[in-house]
PDB file of C-alpha atoms and ligand atoms in Angstrom:
ATOM      1  CA  MET A 112     -30.303  -7.554  86.316  1.00  0.00           C
ATOM      2  CA  MET A 113     -30.379  -5.072  89.491  1.00  0.00           C
ATOM      3  CA  ILE A 114     -26.617  -4.433  90.728  1.00  0.00           C
ATOM      4  CA  MET A 115     -26.045  -2.369  94.404  1.00  0.00           C
ATOM      5  CA  PRO A 116     -23.141  -1.645  95.805  1.00  0.00           C
ATOM      6  CA  VAL A 117     -21.565  -3.894  97.633  1.00  0.00           C
ATOM      7  CA  THR A 118     -20.472  -3.663 101.436  1.00  0.00           C
ATOM      8  CA  ILE A 119     -19.570  -6.138 103.825  1.00  0.00           C
ATOM      9  CA  THR A 120     -18.902  -3.486 106.425  1.00  0.00           C
ATOM     10  CA  ASP A 121     -20.984  -2.149 109.212  1.00  0.00           C
ATOM     11  CA  PRO A 122     -22.625   0.681 106.852  1.00  0.00           C
ATOM     12  CA  ILE A 123     -22.597   3.085 109.957  1.00  0.00           C
ATOM     13  CA  VAL A 124     -18.727   2.095 109.907  1.00  0.00           C
ATOM     14  CA  GLU A 125     -18.251   2.316 106.402  1.00  0.00           C
ATOM     15  CA  ASP A 126     -19.776   6.088 106.495  1.00  0.00           C
ATOM     16  CA  TYR A 127     -17.148   6.990 109.401  1.00  0.00           C
ATOM     17  CA  THR A 128     -14.120   5.000 107.463  1.00  0.00           C
ATOM     18  CA  LEU A 129     -15.235   7.209 104.226  1.00  0.00           C
ATOM     19  CA  ALA A 130     -15.542  10.664 106.162  1.00  0.00           C
ATOM     20  CA  HIS A 131     -12.270   9.837 107.321  1.00  0.00           C
ATOM     21  CA  SER A 132     -10.528   9.053 103.998  1.00  0.00           C
ATOM     22  CA  THR A 133      -9.380  11.764 101.334  1.00  0.00           C
ATOM     23  CA  PRO A 134     -12.517  12.471  99.555  1.00  0.00           C
ATOM     24  CA  ALA A 135     -13.155  11.908  96.237  1.00  0.00           C
ATOM     25  CA  ASP A 136     -12.511  15.145  93.961  1.00  0.00           C
ATOM     26  CA  ALA A 137     -15.389  17.400  91.984  1.00  0.00           C
ATOM     27  CA  LEU A 138     -14.314  15.702  89.153  1.00  0.00           C
ATOM     28  CA  LEU A 139     -15.030  11.966  90.347  1.00  0.00           C
ATOM     29  CA  VAL A 140     -18.321  13.063  92.091  1.00  0.00           C
ATOM     30  CA  GLU A 141     -19.034  14.475  88.473  1.00  0.00           C
ATOM     31  CA  LEU A 142     -18.342  11.307  87.228  1.00  0.00           C
ATOM     32  CA  ALA A 143     -20.203   9.043  89.477  1.00  0.00           C
ATOM     33  CA  ALA A 144     -23.343  11.673  88.925  1.00  0.00           C
ATOM     34  CA  GLU A 145     -23.160  10.530  85.939  1.00  0.00           C
ATOM     35  CA  THR A 146     -22.679   7.248  85.496  1.00  0.00           C
ATOM     36  CA  ARG A 147     -26.102   6.461  87.847  1.00  0.00           C
ATOM     37  CA  GLU A 148     -28.130   8.980  85.444  1.00  0.00           C
ATOM     38  CA  ALA A 149     -26.530   6.847  82.447  1.00  0.00           C
ATOM     39  CA  THR A 150     -26.187   3.327  83.778  1.00  0.00           C
ATOM     40  CA  GLY A 151     -29.106   3.437  86.508  1.00  0.00           C
ATOM     41  CA  SER A 152     -28.336   0.460  89.013  1.00  0.00           C
ATOM     42  CA  ARG A 153     -24.784  -0.536  87.136  1.00  0.00           C
ATOM     43  CA  ALA A 154     -23.439   2.198  88.765  1.00  0.00           C
ATOM     44  CA  GLY A 155     -23.115  -0.333  91.808  1.00  0.00           C
ATOM     45  CA  MET A 156     -20.114  -1.743  90.077  1.00  0.00           C
ATOM     46  CA  GLN A 157     -18.350   2.042  90.242  1.00  0.00           C
ATOM     47  CA  ILE A 158     -15.771   1.765  92.369  1.00  0.00           C
ATOM     48  CA  SER A 159     -16.388   3.740  96.163  1.00  0.00           C
ATOM     49  CA  ALA A 160     -14.365   6.960  96.649  1.00  0.00           C
ATOM     50  CA  ASP A 161     -11.684   5.888  99.591  1.00  0.00           C
ATOM     51  CA  GLU A 162     -11.137   2.716  96.983  1.00  0.00           C
ATOM     52  CA  GLY A 163      -9.555   4.571  94.700  1.00  0.00           C
ATOM     53  CA  THR A 164      -8.126   6.819  96.948  1.00  0.00           C
ATOM     54  CA  LEU A 165      -6.615   3.406  98.342  1.00  0.00           C
ATOM     55  CA  LEU A 166      -5.335   2.976  94.332  1.00  0.00           C
ATOM     56  CA  THR A 167      -4.102   6.314  93.726  1.00  0.00           C
ATOM     57  CA  MET A 168      -1.592   6.318  96.738  1.00  0.00           C
ATOM     58  CA  LEU A 169      -0.321   2.167  96.134  1.00  0.00           C
ATOM     59  CA  VAL A 170       0.254   3.933  92.502  1.00  0.00           C
ATOM     60  CA  LYS A 171       2.126   6.488  93.602  1.00  0.00           C
ATOM     61  CA  MET A 172       3.759   3.937  96.162  1.00  0.00           C
ATOM     62  CA  THR A 173       4.687   1.995  93.974  1.00  0.00           C
ATOM     63  CA  GLY A 174       6.780   4.279  91.477  1.00  0.00           C
ATOM     64  CA  VAL A 175       4.149   2.727  88.510  1.00  0.00           C
ATOM     65  CA  ARG A 176       5.665   3.611  84.806  1.00  0.00           C
ATOM     66  CA  PHE A 177       2.969   0.497  83.220  1.00  0.00           C
ATOM     67  CA  ALA A 178      -0.359  -0.327  85.047  1.00  0.00           C
ATOM     68  CA  VAL A 179      -2.863  -2.781  83.815  1.00  0.00           C
ATOM     69  CA  GLU A 180      -6.626  -2.357  84.683  1.00  0.00           C
ATOM     70  CA  VAL A 181      -8.847  -5.113  84.006  1.00  0.00           C
ATOM     71  CA  GLY A 182     -13.031  -3.676  83.888  1.00  0.00           C
ATOM     72  CA  VAL A 183     -12.704   0.472  83.236  1.00  0.00           C
ATOM     73  CA  PHE A 184     -17.306   0.573  83.211  1.00  0.00           C
ATOM     74  CA  THR A 185     -16.950   4.588  83.156  1.00  0.00           C
ATOM     75  CA  GLY A 186     -13.761   5.473  84.102  1.00  0.00           C
ATOM     76  CA  TYR A 187     -13.653   5.996  87.638  1.00  0.00           C
ATOM     77  CA  SER A 188     -10.827   3.727  88.706  1.00  0.00           C
ATOM     78  CA  SER A 189      -8.670   4.418  86.037  1.00  0.00           C
ATOM     79  CA  ILE A 190      -8.278   7.884  86.834  1.00  0.00           C
ATOM     80  CA  CYS A 191      -8.034   6.740  90.461  1.00  0.00           C
ATOM     81  CA  ILE A 192      -4.981   5.319  89.064  1.00  0.00           C
ATOM     82  CA  ALA A 193      -3.696   7.455  86.009  1.00  0.00           C
ATOM     83  CA  ARG A 194      -2.870  10.251  88.977  1.00  0.00           C
ATOM     84  CA  GLY A 195      -0.522   8.301  91.131  1.00  0.00           C
ATOM     85  CA  LEU A 196       1.615   7.025  87.713  1.00  0.00           C
ATOM     86  CA  GLU A 197       5.589   8.196  87.349  1.00  0.00           C
ATOM     87  CA  PRO A 198       5.488  11.331  84.367  1.00  0.00           C
ATOM     88  CA  ASP A 199       5.976   8.703  82.041  1.00  0.00           C
ATOM     89  CA  GLY A 200       3.635   6.477  83.383  1.00  0.00           C
ATOM     90  CA  ARG A 201       1.251   4.887  81.073  1.00  0.00           C
ATOM     91  CA  LEU A 202      -2.310   2.452  81.884  1.00  0.00           C
ATOM     92  CA  LEU A 203      -3.501  -0.337  79.689  1.00  0.00           C
ATOM     93  CA  ALA A 204      -7.089  -0.390  80.462  1.00  0.00           C
ATOM     94  CA  CYS A 205      -8.828  -2.965  79.261  1.00  0.00           C
ATOM     95  CA  ASP A 206     -12.940  -3.686  79.110  1.00  0.00           C
ATOM     96  CA  VAL A 207     -15.733  -5.127  76.578  1.00  0.00           C
ATOM     97  CA  SER A 208     -17.948  -2.132  76.456  1.00  0.00           C
ATOM     98  CA  GLU A 209     -17.845   0.903  73.594  1.00  0.00           C
ATOM     99  CA  GLU A 210     -20.500   2.351  75.451  1.00  0.00           C
ATOM    100  CA  TRP A 211     -19.682   2.297  78.922  1.00  0.00           C
ATOM    101  CA  THR A 212     -16.081   3.535  78.092  1.00  0.00           C
ATOM    102  CA  SER A 213     -17.246   6.589  75.890  1.00  0.00           C
ATOM    103  CA  ILE A 214     -17.726   8.170  79.410  1.00  0.00           C
ATOM    104  CA  ALA A 215     -14.506   6.858  80.859  1.00  0.00           C
ATOM    105  CA  ARG A 216     -12.958   9.157  77.405  1.00  0.00           C
ATOM    106  CA  ARG A 217     -14.577  12.007  78.037  1.00  0.00           C
ATOM    107  CA  TYR A 218     -13.369  11.999  81.667  1.00  0.00           C
ATOM    108  CA  TRP A 219      -9.725  10.996  80.942  1.00  0.00           C
ATOM    109  CA  GLN A 220      -9.761  13.967  78.717  1.00  0.00           C
ATOM    110  CA  ARG A 221     -10.894  16.373  81.219  1.00  0.00           C
ATOM    111  CA  ALA A 222      -8.723  15.286  84.232  1.00  0.00           C
ATOM    112  CA  GLY A 223      -5.524  15.265  81.364  1.00  0.00           C
ATOM    113  CA  LEU A 224      -4.847  11.695  81.397  1.00  0.00           C
ATOM    114  CA  ASP A 225      -6.077  10.864  78.004  1.00  0.00           C
ATOM    115  CA  ASP A 226      -2.642  10.798  76.212  1.00  0.00           C
ATOM    116  CA  ARG A 227      -1.612   8.217  78.936  1.00  0.00           C
ATOM    117  CA  VAL A 228      -4.143   5.781  79.054  1.00  0.00           C
ATOM    118  CA  ASP A 229      -4.172   3.095  76.048  1.00  0.00           C
ATOM    119  CA  LEU A 230      -8.185   1.786  75.984  1.00  0.00           C
ATOM    120  CA  ARG A 231      -8.442  -1.904  74.541  1.00  0.00           C
ATOM    121  CA  ILE A 232     -11.727  -2.940  73.742  1.00  0.00           C
ATOM    122  CA  GLY A 233     -12.131  -6.761  73.498  1.00  0.00           C
ATOM    123  CA  PRO A 234     -12.138  -9.623  76.141  1.00  0.00           C
ATOM    124  CA  ALA A 235      -9.439  -8.980  78.428  1.00  0.00           C
ATOM    125  CA  ILE A 236      -8.362 -12.312  79.155  1.00  0.00           C
ATOM    126  CA  ASP A 237      -7.119 -11.885  74.946  1.00  0.00           C
ATOM    127  CA  THR A 238      -5.332  -8.717  76.334  1.00  0.00           C
ATOM    128  CA  LEU A 239      -3.622 -10.105  78.414  1.00  0.00           C
ATOM    129  CA  ARG A 240      -2.446 -13.196  77.056  1.00  0.00           C
ATOM    130  CA  ALA A 241      -1.260 -10.921  73.671  1.00  0.00           C
ATOM    131  CA  LEU A 242       0.941  -8.793  76.493  1.00  0.00           C
ATOM    132  CA  PRO A 243       4.606  -8.840  75.535  1.00  0.00           C
ATOM    133  CA  ALA A 244       7.716 -10.014  78.270  1.00  0.00           C
ATOM    134  CA  GLU A 245       8.112  -6.198  78.472  1.00  0.00           C
ATOM    135  CA  PRO A 246       7.733  -3.509  80.118  1.00  0.00           C
ATOM    136  CA  ARG A 247       7.162  -5.599  83.073  1.00  0.00           C
ATOM    137  CA  ILE A 248       3.674  -4.516  84.725  1.00  0.00           C
ATOM    138  CA  ASP A 249       4.099  -2.163  87.883  1.00  0.00           C
ATOM    139  CA  PHE A 250       0.483  -2.552  89.746  1.00  0.00           C
ATOM    140  CA  ALA A 251      -2.721  -3.932  87.918  1.00  0.00           C
ATOM    141  CA  PHE A 252      -6.159  -3.737  89.159  1.00  0.00           C
ATOM    142  CA  VAL A 253      -8.705  -6.295  88.515  1.00  0.00           C
ATOM    143  CA  ASP A 254     -11.957  -5.551  88.713  1.00  0.00           C
ATOM    144  CA  ALA A 255     -14.215  -6.984  85.539  1.00  0.00           C
ATOM    145  CA  ASP A 256     -16.243 -10.225  85.430  1.00  0.00           C
ATOM    146  CA  LYS A 257     -15.614 -12.378  88.932  1.00  0.00           C
ATOM    147  CA  ILE A 258     -15.507 -15.685  86.005  1.00  0.00           C
ATOM    148  CA  GLY A 259     -12.324 -14.597  84.660  1.00  0.00           C
ATOM    149  CA  TYR A 260     -10.388 -13.758  87.912  1.00  0.00           C
ATOM    150  CA  LEU A 261      -9.040 -16.718  88.276  1.00  0.00           C
ATOM    151  CA  ASP A 262      -7.210 -16.506  85.044  1.00  0.00           C
ATOM    152  CA  TYR A 263      -6.431 -12.798  85.090  1.00  0.00           C
ATOM    153  CA  TYR A 264      -4.696 -13.146  88.368  1.00  0.00           C
ATOM    154  CA  GLU A 265      -2.730 -15.818  86.422  1.00  0.00           C
ATOM    155  CA  GLU A 266      -1.614 -14.147  83.412  1.00  0.00           C
ATOM    156  CA  ILE A 267      -0.747 -11.039  85.292  1.00  0.00           C
ATOM    157  CA  VAL A 268       0.931 -12.161  88.150  1.00  0.00           C
ATOM    158  CA  PRO A 269       3.954 -13.819  85.573  1.00  0.00           C
ATOM    159  CA  ARG A 270       4.502 -10.970  84.574  1.00  0.00           C
ATOM    160  CA  LEU A 271       4.494  -8.390  87.734  1.00  0.00           C
ATOM    161  CA  ARG A 272       8.296  -6.706  87.953  1.00  0.00           C
ATOM    162  CA  SER A 273       9.603  -7.286  91.812  1.00  0.00           C
ATOM    163  CA  GLY A 274       7.696  -5.151  94.250  1.00  0.00           C
ATOM    164  CA  GLY A 275       4.670  -4.950  91.892  1.00  0.00           C
ATOM    165  CA  LEU A 276       1.156  -5.381  93.071  1.00  0.00           C
ATOM    166  CA  VAL A 277      -1.765  -6.513  92.042  1.00  0.00           C
ATOM    167  CA  VAL A 278      -5.053  -4.688  93.926  1.00  0.00           C
ATOM    168  CA  VAL A 279      -8.248  -7.604  93.345  1.00  0.00           C
ATOM    169  CA  ASP A 280     -11.855  -6.361  93.842  1.00  0.00           C
ATOM    170  CA  ASN A 281     -15.035  -7.877  95.229  1.00  0.00           C
ATOM    171  CA  VAL A 282     -13.075 -10.837  97.011  1.00  0.00           C
ATOM    172  CA  LEU A 283     -15.751 -11.150  99.274  1.00  0.00           C
ATOM    173  CA  GLN A 284     -18.412 -10.982  97.002  1.00  0.00           C
ATOM    174  CA  GLY A 285     -21.163  -9.398 100.213  1.00  0.00           C
ATOM    175  CA  GLY A 286     -20.068 -12.380 102.264  1.00  0.00           C
ATOM    176  CA  ALA A 287     -21.137 -15.052  99.504  1.00  0.00           C
ATOM    177  CA  VAL A 288     -17.779 -16.143  99.531  1.00  0.00           C
ATOM    178  CA  ILE A 289     -17.942 -17.491 103.265  1.00  0.00           C
ATOM    179  CA  ASP A 290     -21.192 -19.101 102.782  1.00  0.00           C
ATOM    180  CA  PRO A 291     -21.123 -23.098 101.624  1.00  0.00           C
ATOM    181  CA  ALA A 292     -25.539 -22.538 100.408  1.00  0.00           C
ATOM    182  CA  ARG A 293     -23.940 -20.159  97.991  1.00  0.00           C
ATOM    183  CA  GLN A 294     -22.114 -22.367  94.683  1.00  0.00           C
ATOM    184  CA  GLU A 295     -22.943 -20.081  91.376  1.00  0.00           C
ATOM    185  CA  GLU A 296     -19.905 -20.429  89.518  1.00  0.00           C
ATOM    186  CA  TYR A 297     -18.432 -16.526  90.196  1.00  0.00           C
ATOM    187  CA  ILE A 298     -18.388 -17.065  93.801  1.00  0.00           C
ATOM    188  CA  GLN A 299     -16.670 -20.298  92.953  1.00  0.00           C
ATOM    189  CA  VAL A 300     -13.839 -18.760  91.198  1.00  0.00           C
ATOM    190  CA  THR A 301     -13.663 -16.018  93.879  1.00  0.00           C
ATOM    191  CA  ARG A 302     -13.111 -18.683  96.480  1.00  0.00           C
ATOM    192  CA  ARG A 303     -10.528 -20.257  93.980  1.00  0.00           C
ATOM    193  CA  LEU A 304      -9.456 -17.196  93.208  1.00  0.00           C
ATOM    194  CA  ASN A 305      -8.831 -16.197  97.305  1.00  0.00           C
ATOM    195  CA  ASP A 306      -7.493 -19.546  98.130  1.00  0.00           C
ATOM    196  CA  ARG A 307      -5.113 -19.615  95.915  1.00  0.00           C
ATOM    197  CA  VAL A 308      -3.491 -16.010  96.185  1.00  0.00           C
ATOM    198  CA  ALA A 309      -3.394 -16.917 100.262  1.00  0.00           C
ATOM    199  CA  ALA A 310      -1.310 -20.379  99.273  1.00  0.00           C
ATOM    200  CA  ASP A 311       0.759 -18.798  95.845  1.00  0.00           C
ATOM    201  CA  LEU A 312       4.802 -18.732  96.989  1.00  0.00           C
ATOM    202  CA  ARG A 313       5.595 -15.742  94.537  1.00  0.00           C
ATOM    203  CA  VAL A 314       3.445 -13.098  96.760  1.00  0.00           C
ATOM    204  CA  GLU A 315       2.590 -11.752  99.934  1.00  0.00           C
ATOM    205  CA  SER A 316      -0.789 -10.770 100.403  1.00  0.00           C
ATOM    206  CA  VAL A 317      -3.127  -9.043 102.568  1.00  0.00           C
ATOM    207  CA  MET A 318      -7.262  -9.487 102.177  1.00  0.00           C
ATOM    208  CA  LEU A 319      -8.818  -5.960 103.548  1.00  0.00           C
ATOM    209  CA  PRO A 320     -12.827  -5.957 104.616  1.00  0.00           C
ATOM    210  CA  LEU A 321     -13.058  -2.780 102.312  1.00  0.00           C
ATOM    211  CA  ARG A 322     -16.730  -2.196 100.517  1.00  0.00           C
ATOM    212  CA  ASP A 323     -16.827  -6.018  98.829  1.00  0.00           C
ATOM    213  CA  GLY A 324     -12.852  -7.145  99.801  1.00  0.00           C
ATOM    214  CA  VAL A 325     -10.069  -6.123  98.160  1.00  0.00           C
ATOM    215  CA  THR A 326      -7.322  -8.088  98.312  1.00  0.00           C
ATOM    216  CA  ILE A 327      -3.495  -6.419  97.841  1.00  0.00           C
ATOM    217  CA  ALA A 328      -0.538  -9.008  96.321  1.00  0.00           C
ATOM    218  CA  ARG A 329       2.685  -8.003  96.289  1.00  0.00           C
ATOM    219  CA  LYS A 330       5.188  -9.794  94.246  1.00  0.00           C
ATOM    220  CA  ARG A 331       8.688 -10.857  96.007  1.00  0.00           C
TER     221      ARG A 331
HETATM  222  C1  SAM B  93     -17.484  -4.093  88.217  1.00  0.00           C
HETATM  223  S1  SAM B  93     -17.023  -2.926  86.414  1.00  0.00           S
HETATM  224  C2  SAM B  93     -15.579  -2.111  86.412  1.00  0.00           C
HETATM  225  C3  SAM B  93     -15.606  -1.051  87.368  1.00  0.00           C
HETATM  226  C4  SAM B  93     -14.636   0.136  87.291  1.00  0.00           C
HETATM  227  N1  SAM B  93     -13.118  -0.347  87.628  1.00  0.00           N
HETATM  228  C5  SAM B  93     -15.440   1.293  88.173  1.00  0.00           C
HETATM  229  O1  SAM B  93     -14.265   1.934  88.756  1.00  0.00           O
HETATM  230  O2  SAM B  93     -15.934   2.149  87.624  1.00  0.00           O
HETATM  231  C6  SAM B  93     -16.568  -4.991  85.374  1.00  0.00           C
HETATM  232  C7  SAM B  93     -16.237  -3.746  83.754  1.00  0.00           C
HETATM  233  O3  SAM B  93     -15.902  -5.570  83.364  1.00  0.00           O
HETATM  234  C8  SAM B  93     -16.088  -4.964  81.688  1.00  0.00           C
HETATM  235  N2  SAM B  93     -16.137  -6.172  81.704  1.00  0.00           N
HETATM  236  C9  SAM B  93     -16.740  -7.402  81.803  1.00  0.00           C
HETATM  237  N3  SAM B  93     -16.426  -8.836  81.097  1.00  0.00           N
HETATM  238  C10 SAM B  93     -15.470  -8.405  80.168  1.00  0.00           C
HETATM  239  C11 SAM B  93     -14.612  -8.842  79.958  1.00  0.00           C
HETATM  240  N4  SAM B  93     -13.671 -10.485  79.749  1.00  0.00           N
HETATM  241  N5  SAM B  93     -13.090  -8.325  79.792  1.00  0.00           N
HETATM  242  C12 SAM B  93     -13.046  -7.092  80.131  1.00  0.00           C
HETATM  243  N6  SAM B  93     -13.686  -6.513  80.513  1.00  0.00           N
HETATM  244  C13 SAM B  93     -14.665  -6.828  80.796  1.00  0.00           C
HETATM  245  C14 SAM B  93     -17.383  -5.060  81.670  1.00  0.00           C
HETATM  246  O4  SAM B  93     -17.686  -3.628  80.341  1.00  0.00           O
HETATM  247  C15 SAM B  93     -17.920  -3.604  82.914  1.00  0.00           C
HETATM  248  O5  SAM B  93     -17.237  -2.116  82.301  1.00  0.00           O
END
């Protein structure tokens, strides 16, 4: 299966906005290169540098002591999240792939973050459902199998503290969510999630046309 980086914005605009955002540091650049080498076209699943900068900023602004990530892959977004945590903050990182997360583990170590990240291998829905009521989640990032998005959101929001954030990637699906001809299950689930978030009185939210679409929802 060919997986390309998806972008909804004009590439010229995207180049300009990337060039005017804080860039990735050398470690993240190296991780992106190793990911391309190790996973080929699947490297398109990795978040972009400006999304990474956004995640770090959001985590820093929210004062995060407990973060959850759904979809680790080779660790790019988890490093961006873990770098923004409070000094005693932790990240629970969920994925199903031992192979891809073995790369993440190496880079967490190199980033000095390996003692801050708890990796759970297994379907993320099981990990989320098993979470105790405390501690409350301060920040969650959802970037895994799109079929599961609505279920992940519904498990996360009740566990979020007031003022906590849930950030969801790929909410535009390359524009397919707007195209009535696109009726694949994962597109329908993404549409249902987008409608749910927009109507959900528990949160205030904004959908940004950044790369493949990023929703930020803040619990009231
Ligand atoms: C889009 S990638 C994540 C990219 C990552 N956020 C980054 O910045 O590099 C999606 C990841 O979700 C994982 N995944 C797929 N199905 C899953 C499931 N049911 N539970 C947990 N993780 C899953 C895949 O193994 C893959 O690593």
